[in-house]
Amino acid sequence: MARKSFLAGLGSGMLKKLYVEDALKMPEGSEVELLGWIRNKRIHGGLIFLDLRDRSGIIQVAVKRGVVPDGEFEQAESALRESAVRVSGTVRHDPRAPNGVEIRCRRLEVIGPSLDDFPIRKGVKVKFVLDNRHLHIRSPRVAAIMKIRARLLSAARNWLESRGFIEVNCPSFITAAVEGGATLFEIDYFGRKAYLTQSSQFYQEAAIYSLEKVYSLQPSFRAELSRTRRHLTEFWHLEAEMAYAELEDILKVIEELLYAMVLGVYESSQRELELLKLKIDPDAAKPPYPRISYAEALEILDRKGIKVRWGDDFGADEERELSKEFEKPFFVTYWPREAKAFYHMPDRENPDVCRNADLLAPGGFGEIVGGGQRIHDYDQLLERIRENGLNPEDYKWYLDLRKYGSVPHSGFGLGVERVLWWLLKLPHIRDACLFPRTPARVYP
RNA sequence: GCCGGCGUAGCUCAGUCUGGUGGAGCGCCGGGCUGUUAACCCGGGGGUCGGUGGUUCGAAUCCACCCGCCGGCGCCA
């Protein structure tokens, strides 16, 4: 990398060379220059303590009158929280400093002053934090979650690529529902009705006839007025589809992938997990995962005194109770036809159930992945579309896929924020997003 | 969509039951302070009490409607 960056014209080398976490590890007496933000400040007359934050951590900077030029001392005195500063000085190992290390400042420059008192501080309420999310994301906790999120996705991509899946990018504007009509965001597409996609599944099913094993990672949109800690209106959807694959094949992909994601976070993010006061046990996500059928799930619930009518989906209570029975994520397989979407493949022996599965996380977190085998026969798919009261015209191109060399295939969709929510035991799924979108919130 | 809660200073809240000139802590501003850890001490400014209408001599407070957000359910990843 060229040291003379495009920023060089702005001044004496703005390019950042050192992060706080590195400075914390440097030997006594090292000369350093740090660029960051003032997280907090304590003034004692001729001595000021700054807590300097950057993306990697926080370090105390001691600014003494007489040691730094007077003008710079006064700048430090008047700088409000979250002012951006450049400081240079000497690393001192001092037990009086937090973490035992501080910078004795010799030069200080306010690069970007805070024009107002920074509104985010400890003790603010949920509404205020969410209204000021654009400022709140500066907190070390949010930064840690976002770093982990990036590594989780990176691990997922690496694993899928290593298994021969090819990434595809699918449209977000669509004309027909994948799941059902009620949950689509309708938009005006130059006078025509269009919708925001709720899944890329159908496009991936098309793509397997070209690329055989594909995946995509992009947002899906659900116009559900769901006020719960596990719903977003916009969420990142990791979906994959494989040609020549039946139910059990895709279940193996799901469990291996999830394990790779958990392992990826475990191996890359100990610092962040520590900051979040979390311990991850990768063995608790190690395949194989238990597989219970929908029918078996009903029996378990029945033994616990919870009656579910055959054909009904599980509610929040049922999922929670069921997930208490398992230490690892577990599959609930072979759902009744009437509980699931039309494209799921009915089972050969028992056509009342589908060859599909939901993956539920233990500890009451509920569904994080849904998937299964798709109908690949033209007539069977047409029949199921009609049975569901849908118009085959709306699914013309999707049906077309069954007319030219159709093969058994399976796929799944994984909710990225759901996985993070479960893995990091977050209080709310919105904590897994930089700027969450919920029914009541599209700002900031 | 349904059930519940909340809305008073920049923030966190008290005051509402029982109507009578709006308060505290923190932040901010001014002063002091050379080892703090959410520093501390002294002083100061700061409000359409979510909105509209009503009752009343008088409404943050009582009534009606509306708006916004939070928690849960249903639905889903």
Short mmCIF file of C-alpha atoms (C1' of nucleotides) in Angstrom, two decimals:
data_model
loop_
_atom_site.label_atom_id
_atom_site.label_comp_id
_atom_site.label_asym_id
_atom_site.label_seq_id
_atom_site.Cartn_x
_atom_site.Cartn_y
_atom_site.Cartn_z
CA MET A 1 0.00 0.00 0.00
CA ALA A 2 1.25 3.42 -0.89
CA ARG A 3 2.00 5.56 2.12
CA LYS A 4 1.41 8.72 0.11
CA SER A 5 -2.33 8.37 0.09
CA PHE A 6 -4.85 10.49 -1.74
CA LEU A 7 -5.26 12.26 1.59
CA ALA A 8 -1.70 13.51 1.49
CA GLY A 9 -2.88 16.75 -0.08
CA LEU A 10 -4.98 17.49 2.98
CA GLY A 11 -2.07 17.87 5.31
CA SER A 12 0.87 16.17 6.86
CA GLY A 13 -0.11 12.58 6.15
CA MET A 14 -3.59 11.96 7.49
CA LEU A 15 -3.24 8.26 6.75
CA LYS A 16 -3.76 6.34 9.94
CA LYS A 17 -0.81 4.20 10.91
CA LEU A 18 -1.68 2.93 14.34
CA TYR A 19 -4.75 1.73 16.18
CA VAL A 20 -5.47 1.97 19.89
CA GLU A 21 -5.24 -1.79 20.37
CA ASP A 22 -1.70 -1.67 18.98
CA ALA A 23 -0.70 1.26 21.16
CA LEU A 24 -1.93 -0.64 24.22
CA LYS A 25 0.59 -3.38 23.44
CA MET A 26 3.57 -1.13 22.75
CA PRO A 27 6.56 -0.96 25.08
CA GLU A 28 7.08 1.82 27.63
CA GLY A 29 8.44 4.97 26.04
CA SER A 30 7.24 4.30 22.47
CA GLU A 31 6.44 7.40 20.45
CA VAL A 32 2.97 7.15 18.89
CA GLU A 33 0.44 9.14 16.94
CA LEU A 34 -3.23 8.24 17.25
CA LEU A 35 -6.33 9.38 15.39
CA GLY A 36 -9.64 8.93 17.12
CA TRP A 37 -12.54 10.43 19.00
CA ILE A 38 -12.87 11.76 22.55
CA ARG A 39 -15.23 9.40 24.30
CA ASN A 40 -14.96 11.13 27.67
CA LYS A 41 -12.93 13.82 29.35
CA ARG A 42 -11.93 14.68 32.94
CA ILE A 43 -10.42 18.10 33.66
CA HIS A 44 -8.23 18.71 36.74
CA GLY A 45 -7.05 22.24 36.16
CA GLY A 46 -3.69 21.80 34.49
CA LEU A 47 -4.23 18.11 33.75
CA ILE A 48 -6.82 16.63 31.42
CA PHE A 49 -7.61 12.96 30.89
CA LEU A 50 -9.09 12.04 27.54
CA ASP A 51 -10.52 8.64 26.79
CA LEU A 52 -9.55 8.26 23.15
CA ARG A 53 -11.69 5.86 21.13
CA ASP A 54 -11.11 4.33 17.75
CA ARG A 55 -12.54 1.21 16.13
CA SER A 56 -10.17 -1.02 18.02
CA GLY A 57 -10.53 0.19 21.60
CA ILE A 58 -10.15 2.99 24.14
CA ILE A 59 -6.97 4.40 25.63
CA GLN A 60 -6.41 7.17 28.20
CA VAL A 61 -4.50 10.24 27.06
CA ALA A 62 -3.00 12.49 29.75
CA VAL A 63 -2.70 16.10 28.58
CA LYS A 64 -0.61 18.33 30.87
CA ARG A 65 -0.36 22.12 30.78
CA GLY A 66 3.19 23.05 29.98
CA VAL A 67 3.89 19.73 28.27
CA VAL A 68 1.68 20.51 25.27
CA PRO A 69 1.61 23.99 23.68
CA ASP A 70 -0.85 26.27 25.50
CA GLY A 71 -3.18 26.66 22.49
CA GLU A 72 -3.45 22.90 22.13
CA PHE A 73 -4.12 22.46 25.83
CA GLU A 74 -7.00 24.94 25.57
CA GLN A 75 -8.38 23.05 22.57
CA ALA A 76 -8.38 19.87 24.64
CA GLU A 77 -10.08 21.76 27.48
CA SER A 78 -12.93 22.98 25.33
CA ALA A 79 -13.38 19.95 23.04
CA LEU A 80 -16.78 18.29 23.52
CA ARG A 81 -17.28 14.54 23.60
CA GLU A 82 -16.83 12.76 20.25
CA SER A 83 -14.58 15.48 18.88
CA ALA A 84 -12.13 13.92 16.43
CA VAL A 85 -8.52 14.43 17.46
CA ARG A 86 -5.00 13.59 16.51
CA VAL A 87 -2.71 13.11 19.49
CA SER A 88 0.93 12.23 19.66
CA GLY A 89 3.01 11.39 22.66
CA THR A 90 4.68 8.65 24.62
CA VAL A 91 3.32 5.30 25.77
CA ARG A 92 3.47 4.97 29.57
CA HIS A 93 2.69 1.85 31.54
CA ASP A 94 1.05 3.32 34.63
CA PRO A 95 -1.13 1.41 37.09
CA ARG A 96 -3.26 4.55 37.58
CA ALA A 97 -4.43 4.36 33.96
CA PRO A 98 -7.35 2.15 32.90
CA ASN A 99 -5.85 -1.02 31.35
CA GLY A 100 -2.53 0.08 32.88
CA VAL A 101 -1.46 1.98 29.75
CA GLU A 102 -1.80 5.63 28.74
CA ILE A 103 -0.43 8.16 26.29
CA ARG A 104 1.42 11.17 27.73
CA CYS A 105 0.37 13.74 25.19
CA ARG A 106 2.84 16.20 23.66
CA ARG A 107 0.86 17.42 20.65
CA LEU A 108 -2.88 17.55 20.16
CA GLU A 109 -4.96 18.68 17.21
CA VAL A 110 -8.73 18.81 17.00
CA ILE A 111 -9.45 17.55 13.49
CA GLY A 112 -13.23 17.71 13.72
CA PRO A 113 -14.78 19.35 16.76
CA SER A 114 -18.17 18.31 18.10
CA LEU A 115 -20.41 21.29 17.54
CA ASP A 116 -22.86 20.19 20.21
CA ASP A 117 -22.95 18.08 23.30
CA PHE A 118 -22.98 14.46 22.11
CA PRO A 119 -26.44 13.18 23.03
CA ILE A 120 -25.65 9.50 23.60
CA ARG A 121 -24.58 8.60 27.11
CA LYS A 122 -25.13 5.88 29.65
CA GLY A 123 -28.65 5.48 30.95
CA VAL A 124 -30.53 6.60 27.84
CA LYS A 125 -33.71 4.74 26.95
CA VAL A 126 -34.42 2.42 24.03
CA LYS A 127 -36.42 4.96 22.05
CA PHE A 128 -33.72 7.60 22.31
CA VAL A 129 -31.01 5.15 21.36
CA LEU A 130 -32.99 4.02 18.31
CA ASP A 131 -33.79 7.59 17.25
CA ASN A 132 -30.07 8.29 17.45
CA ARG A 133 -28.81 5.04 16.00
CA HIS A 134 -26.53 6.97 13.61
CA LEU A 135 -24.61 8.17 16.67
CA HIS A 136 -25.14 5.15 18.89
CA ILE A 137 -23.28 2.83 16.52
CA ARG A 138 -20.06 4.45 17.74
CA SER A 139 -20.33 2.46 20.95
CA PRO A 140 -17.76 -0.33 21.39
CA ARG A 141 -20.58 -2.82 21.92
CA VAL A 142 -22.21 -2.07 18.56
CA ALA A 143 -18.80 -2.09 16.88
CA ALA A 144 -18.10 -5.53 18.35
CA ILE A 145 -21.41 -6.92 17.09
CA MET A 146 -20.83 -5.53 13.60
CA LYS A 147 -17.33 -6.99 13.45
CA ILE A 148 -18.72 -10.37 14.44
CA ARG A 149 -21.46 -10.03 11.86
CA ALA A 150 -18.88 -9.41 9.14
CA ARG A 151 -16.88 -12.46 10.19
CA LEU A 152 -19.97 -14.62 10.37
CA LEU A 153 -20.82 -13.71 6.78
CA SER A 154 -17.25 -14.17 5.68
CA ALA A 155 -17.19 -17.65 7.21
CA ALA A 156 -20.46 -18.50 5.46
CA ARG A 157 -19.18 -17.35 2.09
CA ASN A 158 -15.90 -19.20 2.52
CA TRP A 159 -17.63 -22.42 3.41
CA LEU A 160 -20.14 -22.21 0.54
CA GLU A 161 -17.42 -21.36 -1.97
CA SER A 162 -15.28 -24.24 -0.71
CA ARG A 163 -18.19 -26.61 -1.32
CA GLY A 164 -18.65 -25.43 -4.87
CA PHE A 165 -21.57 -23.04 -4.42
CA ILE A 166 -21.50 -20.08 -6.78
CA GLU A 167 -22.74 -16.72 -5.56
CA VAL A 168 -25.54 -15.17 -7.58
CA ASN A 169 -27.29 -11.84 -7.16
CA CYS A 170 -31.02 -11.77 -7.61
CA PRO A 171 -33.47 -8.92 -8.18
CA SER A 172 -35.20 -7.08 -5.37
CA PHE A 173 -38.12 -5.93 -7.57
CA ILE A 174 -40.46 -8.81 -8.25
CA THR A 175 -44.00 -9.42 -9.47
CA ALA A 176 -45.20 -12.50 -7.57
CA ALA A 177 -45.02 -13.73 -4.03
CA VAL A 178 -42.91 -16.65 -2.89
CA GLU A 179 -44.74 -17.19 0.37
CA GLY A 180 -48.13 -15.54 0.28
CA GLY A 181 -49.68 -12.30 -0.86
CA ALA A 182 -50.16 -10.57 2.46
CA THR A 183 -46.56 -9.90 3.40
CA LEU A 184 -45.29 -8.08 0.32
CA PHE A 185 -44.33 -4.43 0.17
CA GLU A 186 -46.12 -3.06 -2.87
CA ILE A 187 -44.35 -0.41 -4.88
CA ASP A 188 -45.17 1.72 -7.89
CA TYR A 189 -42.94 0.51 -10.73
CA PHE A 190 -43.54 3.16 -13.40
CA GLY A 191 -47.26 2.77 -13.04
CA ARG A 192 -47.19 -1.00 -12.73
CA LYS A 193 -47.53 -2.91 -9.49
CA ALA A 194 -44.34 -4.52 -8.30
CA TYR A 195 -43.13 -5.77 -4.94
CA LEU A 196 -39.99 -5.95 -2.87
CA THR A 197 -38.69 -9.49 -2.77
CA GLN A 198 -39.26 -11.64 0.29
CA SER A 199 -36.95 -14.39 -0.92
CA SER A 200 -34.66 -15.13 -3.86
CA GLN A 201 -35.60 -18.77 -3.86
CA PHE A 202 -37.39 -18.86 -7.21
CA TYR A 203 -34.52 -17.11 -8.97
CA GLN A 204 -32.07 -19.51 -7.42
CA GLU A 205 -34.17 -22.42 -8.60
CA ALA A 206 -33.80 -20.99 -12.09
CA ALA A 207 -30.06 -20.52 -11.60
CA ILE A 208 -29.35 -24.15 -10.65
CA TYR A 209 -30.10 -25.18 -14.22
CA SER A 210 -27.12 -23.10 -15.18
CA LEU A 211 -24.79 -23.23 -12.17
CA GLU A 212 -26.10 -26.29 -10.27
CA LYS A 213 -25.13 -25.09 -6.79
CA VAL A 214 -25.82 -21.44 -6.00
CA TYR A 215 -26.22 -19.09 -3.09
CA SER A 216 -27.12 -15.48 -2.55
CA LEU A 217 -26.79 -13.03 0.27
CA GLN A 218 -29.08 -10.03 0.07
CA PRO A 219 -31.96 -8.35 1.85
CA SER A 220 -35.46 -9.75 1.90
CA PHE A 221 -38.48 -7.67 2.81
CA ARG A 222 -41.55 -8.69 4.78
CA ALA A 223 -44.49 -6.36 5.27
CA GLU A 224 -45.49 -8.10 8.48
CA LEU A 225 -46.66 -5.91 11.35
CA SER A 226 -44.80 -8.17 13.75
CA ARG A 227 -43.86 -6.39 16.91
CA THR A 228 -41.51 -9.00 18.33
CA ARG A 229 -37.86 -9.24 19.22
CA ARG A 230 -37.28 -11.63 16.32
CA HIS A 231 -38.72 -9.76 13.36
CA LEU A 232 -37.43 -7.15 10.97
CA THR A 233 -39.16 -5.80 7.88
CA GLU A 234 -35.81 -5.88 6.08
CA PHE A 235 -33.42 -8.69 6.88
CA TRP A 236 -30.37 -10.23 5.25
CA HIS A 237 -31.19 -13.54 3.74
CA LEU A 238 -28.59 -16.18 3.03
CA GLU A 239 -30.18 -18.58 0.58
CA ALA A 240 -28.80 -21.56 -1.31
CA GLU A 241 -30.16 -24.02 -3.82
CA MET A 242 -28.68 -27.27 -5.17
CA ALA A 243 -29.57 -29.38 -8.16
CA TYR A 244 -29.66 -33.16 -7.68
CA ALA A 245 -30.34 -32.89 -3.96
CA GLU A 246 -33.02 -34.31 -1.72
CA LEU A 247 -34.10 -33.32 1.78
CA GLU A 248 -31.33 -35.08 3.70
CA ASP A 249 -28.68 -33.62 1.37
CA ILE A 250 -29.74 -30.06 2.09
CA LEU A 251 -30.03 -30.69 5.84
CA LYS A 252 -26.37 -31.73 5.82
CA VAL A 253 -25.46 -28.52 4.00
CA ILE A 254 -27.40 -26.44 6.53
CA GLU A 255 -25.80 -27.99 9.59
CA GLU A 256 -22.27 -27.94 8.18
CA LEU A 257 -22.70 -24.34 7.08
CA LEU A 258 -24.03 -23.18 10.42
CA TYR A 259 -21.19 -24.95 12.22
CA ALA A 260 -18.67 -23.26 9.92
CA MET A 261 -20.24 -19.89 10.72
CA VAL A 262 -20.14 -20.46 14.48
CA LEU A 263 -16.58 -21.75 14.25
CA GLY A 264 -15.59 -18.76 12.13
CA VAL A 265 -16.82 -16.36 14.80
CA TYR A 266 -15.24 -18.40 17.58
CA GLU A 267 -11.85 -18.41 15.89
CA SER A 268 -11.80 -14.77 14.80
CA SER A 269 -13.62 -12.81 17.47
CA GLN A 270 -12.47 -13.68 20.98
CA ARG A 271 -11.76 -10.01 21.76
CA GLU A 272 -15.22 -8.95 20.68
CA LEU A 273 -16.90 -11.86 22.50
CA GLU A 274 -15.02 -10.87 25.63
CA LEU A 275 -16.23 -7.29 25.27
CA LEU A 276 -19.78 -8.63 24.97
CA LYS A 277 -19.12 -10.84 28.02
CA LEU A 278 -19.97 -13.92 25.98
CA LYS A 279 -18.55 -17.38 25.65
CA ILE A 280 -19.28 -19.46 22.57
CA ASP A 281 -18.96 -23.22 22.61
CA PRO A 282 -18.53 -24.38 19.01
CA ASP A 283 -19.24 -27.96 20.09
CA ALA A 284 -22.79 -26.87 20.89
CA ALA A 285 -23.23 -26.21 17.16
CA LYS A 286 -21.38 -29.28 15.91
CA PRO A 287 -23.31 -31.54 13.48
CA PRO A 288 -25.18 -33.74 13.27
CA TYR A 289 -28.22 -31.91 14.62
CA PRO A 290 -31.18 -33.84 15.99
CA ARG A 291 -33.97 -34.37 13.49
CA ILE A 292 -37.50 -34.73 14.75
CA SER A 293 -40.55 -34.90 12.58
CA TYR A 294 -43.45 -32.55 12.98
CA ALA A 295 -45.44 -35.52 14.28
CA GLU A 296 -42.79 -36.23 16.92
CA ALA A 297 -42.74 -32.57 17.87
CA LEU A 298 -46.48 -32.74 18.48
CA GLU A 299 -45.93 -35.73 20.78
CA ILE A 300 -43.26 -33.90 22.77
CA LEU A 301 -45.55 -30.90 23.14
CA ASP A 302 -48.43 -33.17 24.10
CA ARG A 303 -46.34 -34.71 26.89
CA LYS A 304 -45.71 -31.18 28.15
CA GLY A 305 -49.42 -30.55 28.17
CA ILE A 306 -49.49 -28.33 25.07
CA LYS A 307 -52.07 -29.36 22.50
CA VAL A 308 -51.43 -28.44 18.89
CA ARG A 309 -53.94 -29.39 16.22
CA TRP A 310 -52.40 -31.39 13.35
CA GLY A 311 -51.65 -29.00 10.53
CA ASP A 312 -51.16 -25.92 12.65
CA ASP A 313 -47.83 -24.14 12.67
CA PHE A 314 -46.14 -23.70 16.03
CA GLY A 315 -46.63 -20.43 17.86
CA ALA A 316 -44.00 -18.67 19.90
CA ASP A 317 -44.88 -20.63 23.05
CA GLU A 318 -44.68 -23.98 21.26
CA GLU A 319 -41.34 -23.17 19.66
CA ARG A 320 -39.97 -22.02 22.99
CA GLU A 321 -41.08 -25.14 24.84
CA LEU A 322 -39.78 -27.41 22.11
CA SER A 323 -36.41 -25.70 21.96
CA LYS A 324 -35.92 -26.26 25.69
CA GLU A 325 -35.66 -29.99 24.94
CA PHE A 326 -32.44 -29.60 22.94
CA GLU A 327 -28.87 -28.50 23.58
CA LYS A 328 -28.03 -28.00 19.91
CA PRO A 329 -29.95 -26.51 17.03
CA PHE A 330 -32.45 -29.11 15.80
CA PHE A 331 -34.49 -29.80 12.70
CA VAL A 332 -38.24 -30.19 12.69
CA THR A 333 -38.91 -32.16 9.51
CA TYR A 334 -41.88 -33.36 7.45
CA TRP A 335 -44.38 -30.59 8.04
CA PRO A 336 -48.03 -30.98 7.06
CA ARG A 337 -48.72 -29.74 3.56
CA GLU A 338 -51.31 -27.24 4.72
CA ALA A 339 -48.87 -25.54 7.09
CA LYS A 340 -46.29 -24.74 4.43
CA ALA A 341 -45.94 -23.06 1.02
CA PHE A 342 -47.04 -24.73 -2.21
CA TYR A 343 -43.60 -25.51 -3.66
CA HIS A 344 -42.55 -27.97 -0.94
CA MET A 345 -42.18 -31.57 -2.15
CA PRO A 346 -44.79 -33.93 -0.70
CA ASP A 347 -43.27 -37.07 0.78
CA ARG A 348 -43.50 -40.26 -1.30
CA GLU A 349 -44.78 -42.50 1.53
CA ASN A 350 -46.99 -39.92 3.20
CA PRO A 351 -48.13 -37.20 0.80
CA ASP A 352 -49.83 -35.34 3.66
CA VAL A 353 -46.41 -34.11 4.74
CA CYS A 354 -43.63 -32.27 2.89
CA ARG A 355 -39.96 -33.09 2.57
CA ASN A 356 -38.94 -29.90 4.31
CA ALA A 357 -37.50 -28.74 7.61
CA ASP A 358 -37.14 -25.77 9.91
CA LEU A 359 -33.97 -25.43 11.95
CA LEU A 360 -34.76 -24.19 15.43
CA ALA A 361 -32.13 -22.75 17.76
CA PRO A 362 -32.10 -24.04 21.35
CA GLY A 363 -32.85 -21.88 24.37
CA GLY A 364 -36.09 -20.40 23.10
CA PHE A 365 -34.64 -18.60 20.08
CA GLY A 366 -36.77 -20.47 17.57
CA GLU A 367 -36.49 -20.70 13.81
CA ILE A 368 -33.28 -19.57 12.16
CA VAL A 369 -33.34 -21.56 8.89
CA GLY A 370 -36.13 -22.95 6.73
CA GLY A 371 -35.66 -25.21 3.77
CA GLY A 372 -36.30 -28.47 2.02
CA GLN A 373 -36.88 -30.22 -1.22
CA ARG A 374 -38.86 -28.46 -3.98
CA ILE A 375 -41.42 -29.97 -6.31
CA HIS A 376 -39.69 -30.60 -9.63
CA ASP A 377 -42.60 -32.18 -11.51
CA TYR A 378 -44.63 -29.82 -13.70
CA ASP A 379 -48.07 -31.35 -13.16
CA GLN A 380 -47.57 -31.76 -9.43
CA LEU A 381 -46.50 -28.13 -9.03
CA LEU A 382 -49.43 -26.89 -11.13
CA GLU A 383 -51.82 -28.91 -8.97
CA ARG A 384 -50.38 -27.51 -5.76
CA ILE A 385 -50.60 -23.93 -7.07
CA ARG A 386 -54.29 -24.45 -7.85
CA GLU A 387 -54.89 -26.23 -4.54
CA ASN A 388 -53.59 -23.12 -2.76
CA GLY A 389 -56.01 -20.91 -4.66
CA LEU A 390 -53.17 -19.22 -6.56
CA ASN A 391 -53.24 -18.20 -10.20
CA PRO A 392 -50.85 -20.32 -12.35
CA GLU A 393 -50.46 -17.30 -14.64
CA ASP A 394 -48.60 -15.52 -11.81
CA TYR A 395 -46.11 -18.40 -11.66
CA LYS A 396 -45.64 -18.93 -15.37
CA TRP A 397 -41.85 -18.67 -15.51
CA TYR A 398 -41.50 -20.65 -12.29
CA LEU A 399 -43.58 -23.45 -13.80
CA ASP A 400 -41.54 -23.19 -16.98
CA LEU A 401 -38.48 -24.39 -15.04
CA ARG A 402 -40.24 -27.78 -14.71
CA LYS A 403 -40.67 -28.10 -18.45
CA TYR A 404 -37.03 -28.29 -19.53
CA GLY A 405 -34.84 -30.91 -17.90
CA SER A 406 -36.20 -30.53 -14.38
CA VAL A 407 -34.29 -32.36 -11.65
CA PRO A 408 -34.81 -33.02 -7.93
CA HIS A 409 -33.45 -30.04 -6.03
CA SER A 410 -33.42 -28.57 -2.55
CA GLY A 411 -32.52 -25.33 -0.86
CA PHE A 412 -32.85 -23.20 2.22
CA GLY A 413 -33.03 -19.67 3.53
CA LEU A 414 -31.14 -18.52 6.62
CA GLY A 415 -31.91 -15.34 8.51
CA VAL A 416 -28.55 -13.69 9.11
CA GLU A 417 -29.83 -11.48 11.95
CA ARG A 418 -31.65 -14.44 13.49
CA VAL A 419 -28.40 -16.40 13.63
CA LEU A 420 -26.54 -13.47 15.19
CA TRP A 421 -29.37 -12.89 17.62
CA TRP A 422 -29.13 -16.46 18.78
CA LEU A 423 -25.34 -16.78 18.69
CA LEU A 424 -24.73 -13.54 20.64
CA LYS A 425 -27.83 -13.91 22.82
CA LEU A 426 -28.89 -10.39 21.84
CA PRO A 427 -31.90 -8.86 23.61
CA HIS A 428 -33.51 -7.92 20.28
CA ILE A 429 -32.90 -8.85 16.65
CA ARG A 430 -32.48 -5.15 15.79
CA ASP A 431 -29.22 -5.27 17.78
CA ALA A 432 -27.83 -7.42 14.97
CA CYS A 433 -28.27 -4.61 12.40
CA LEU A 434 -26.43 -1.38 11.81
CA PHE A 435 -29.70 0.39 10.95
CA PRO A 436 -32.60 -1.93 11.75
CA ARG A 437 -35.89 -1.72 9.91
CA THR A 438 -38.98 -2.64 11.90
CA PRO A 439 -42.65 -1.83 11.30
CA ALA A 440 -42.40 1.33 13.41
CA ARG A 441 -38.94 2.44 12.29
CA VAL A 442 -37.44 3.46 8.94
CA TYR A 443 -35.37 6.29 10.44
CA PRO A 444 -32.50 6.92 10.76
"C1'" G B 1 -54.34 -6.36 13.20
"C1'" C B 2 -55.12 -7.51 18.75
"C1'" C B 3 -53.65 -6.76 24.11
"C1'" G B 4 -50.75 -3.81 27.53
"C1'" G B 5 -47.45 0.37 28.81
"C1'" C B 6 -45.26 5.07 28.15
"C1'" G B 7 -44.89 10.44 26.30
"C1'" U B 8 -42.80 16.61 31.64
"C1'" A B 9 -35.51 20.55 30.46
"C1'" G B 10 -30.43 17.90 25.82
"C1'" C B 11 -30.75 12.94 28.84
"C1'" U B 12 -32.93 9.98 33.16
"C1'" C B 13 -37.00 10.89 36.08
"C1'" A B 14 -40.38 13.08 40.32
"C1'" G B 15 -44.91 15.96 40.18
"C1'" U B 16 -50.91 13.57 37.78
"C1'" C B 17 -54.59 9.76 42.37
"C1'" U B 18 -56.34 14.82 45.65
"C1'" G B 19 -56.58 21.09 39.61
"C1'" G B 20 -53.97 26.75 42.39
"C1'" U B 21 -47.12 30.84 39.59
"C1'" G B 22 -43.25 23.42 36.74
"C1'" G B 23 -38.82 20.46 40.13
"C1'" A B 24 -34.25 17.10 40.96
"C1'" G B 25 -29.84 14.50 39.21
"C1'" C B 26 -26.64 14.29 35.06
"C1'" G B 27 -25.00 16.98 30.69
"C1'" C B 28 -24.11 22.08 28.87
"C1'" C B 29 -22.18 27.32 30.08
"C1'" G B 30 -19.00 30.35 33.78
"C1'" G B 31 -15.38 29.88 37.92
"C1'" G B 32 -11.89 26.57 40.77
"C1'" C B 33 -8.81 22.26 40.75
"C1'" U B 34 -1.80 18.60 38.05
"C1'" G B 35 -3.79 11.54 38.68
"C1'" U B 36 -8.89 11.08 37.27
"C1'" U B 37 -11.50 6.32 35.93
"C1'" A B 38 -19.41 8.03 34.49
"C1'" A B 39 -13.53 12.87 38.43
"C1'" C B 40 -14.87 16.49 42.07
"C1'" C B 41 -16.47 21.57 44.40
"C1'" C B 42 -19.22 26.50 43.68
"C1'" G B 43 -22.52 29.34 40.47
"C1'" G B 44 -25.77 29.88 35.99
"C1'" G B 45 -28.91 29.40 31.75
"C1'" G B 46 -32.43 25.96 29.93
"C1'" G B 47 -39.69 23.88 29.25
"C1'" U B 48 -45.65 24.89 23.62
"C1'" C B 49 -45.55 19.31 30.33
"C1'" G B 50 -46.70 14.63 22.60
"C1'" G B 51 -51.11 17.24 19.76
"C1'" U B 52 -56.21 19.04 19.35
"C1'" G B 53 -60.72 19.98 21.61
"C1'" G B 54 -63.66 20.09 26.14
"C1'" U B 55 -64.85 20.86 31.67
"C1'" U B 56 -63.27 24.86 35.12
"C1'" C B 57 -62.38 31.37 37.79
"C1'" G B 58 -57.93 28.34 36.95
"C1'" A B 59 -55.46 22.16 33.65
"C1'" A B 60 -48.85 18.88 33.26
"C1'" U B 61 -52.90 17.15 36.57
"C1'" C B 62 -59.93 15.75 35.03
"C1'" C B 63 -62.67 14.09 30.20
"C1'" A B 64 -62.73 12.90 24.73
"C1'" C B 65 -60.27 12.12 20.30
"C1'" C B 66 -55.67 11.84 17.68
"C1'" C B 67 -50.27 11.07 17.03
"C1'" G B 68 -45.66 8.74 18.26
"C1'" C B 69 -42.82 4.98 20.48
"C1'" C B 70 -41.91 0.58 23.63
"C1'" G B 71 -43.26 -4.63 25.28
"C1'" G B 72 -46.12 -9.06 24.02
"C1'" C B 73 -49.43 -12.09 20.62
"C1'" G B 74 -50.61 -13.72 15.65
"C1'" C B 75 -47.27 -14.32 11.08
"C1'" C B 76 -42.31 -15.63 9.59
"C1'" A B 77 -36.06 -16.15 8.51
#
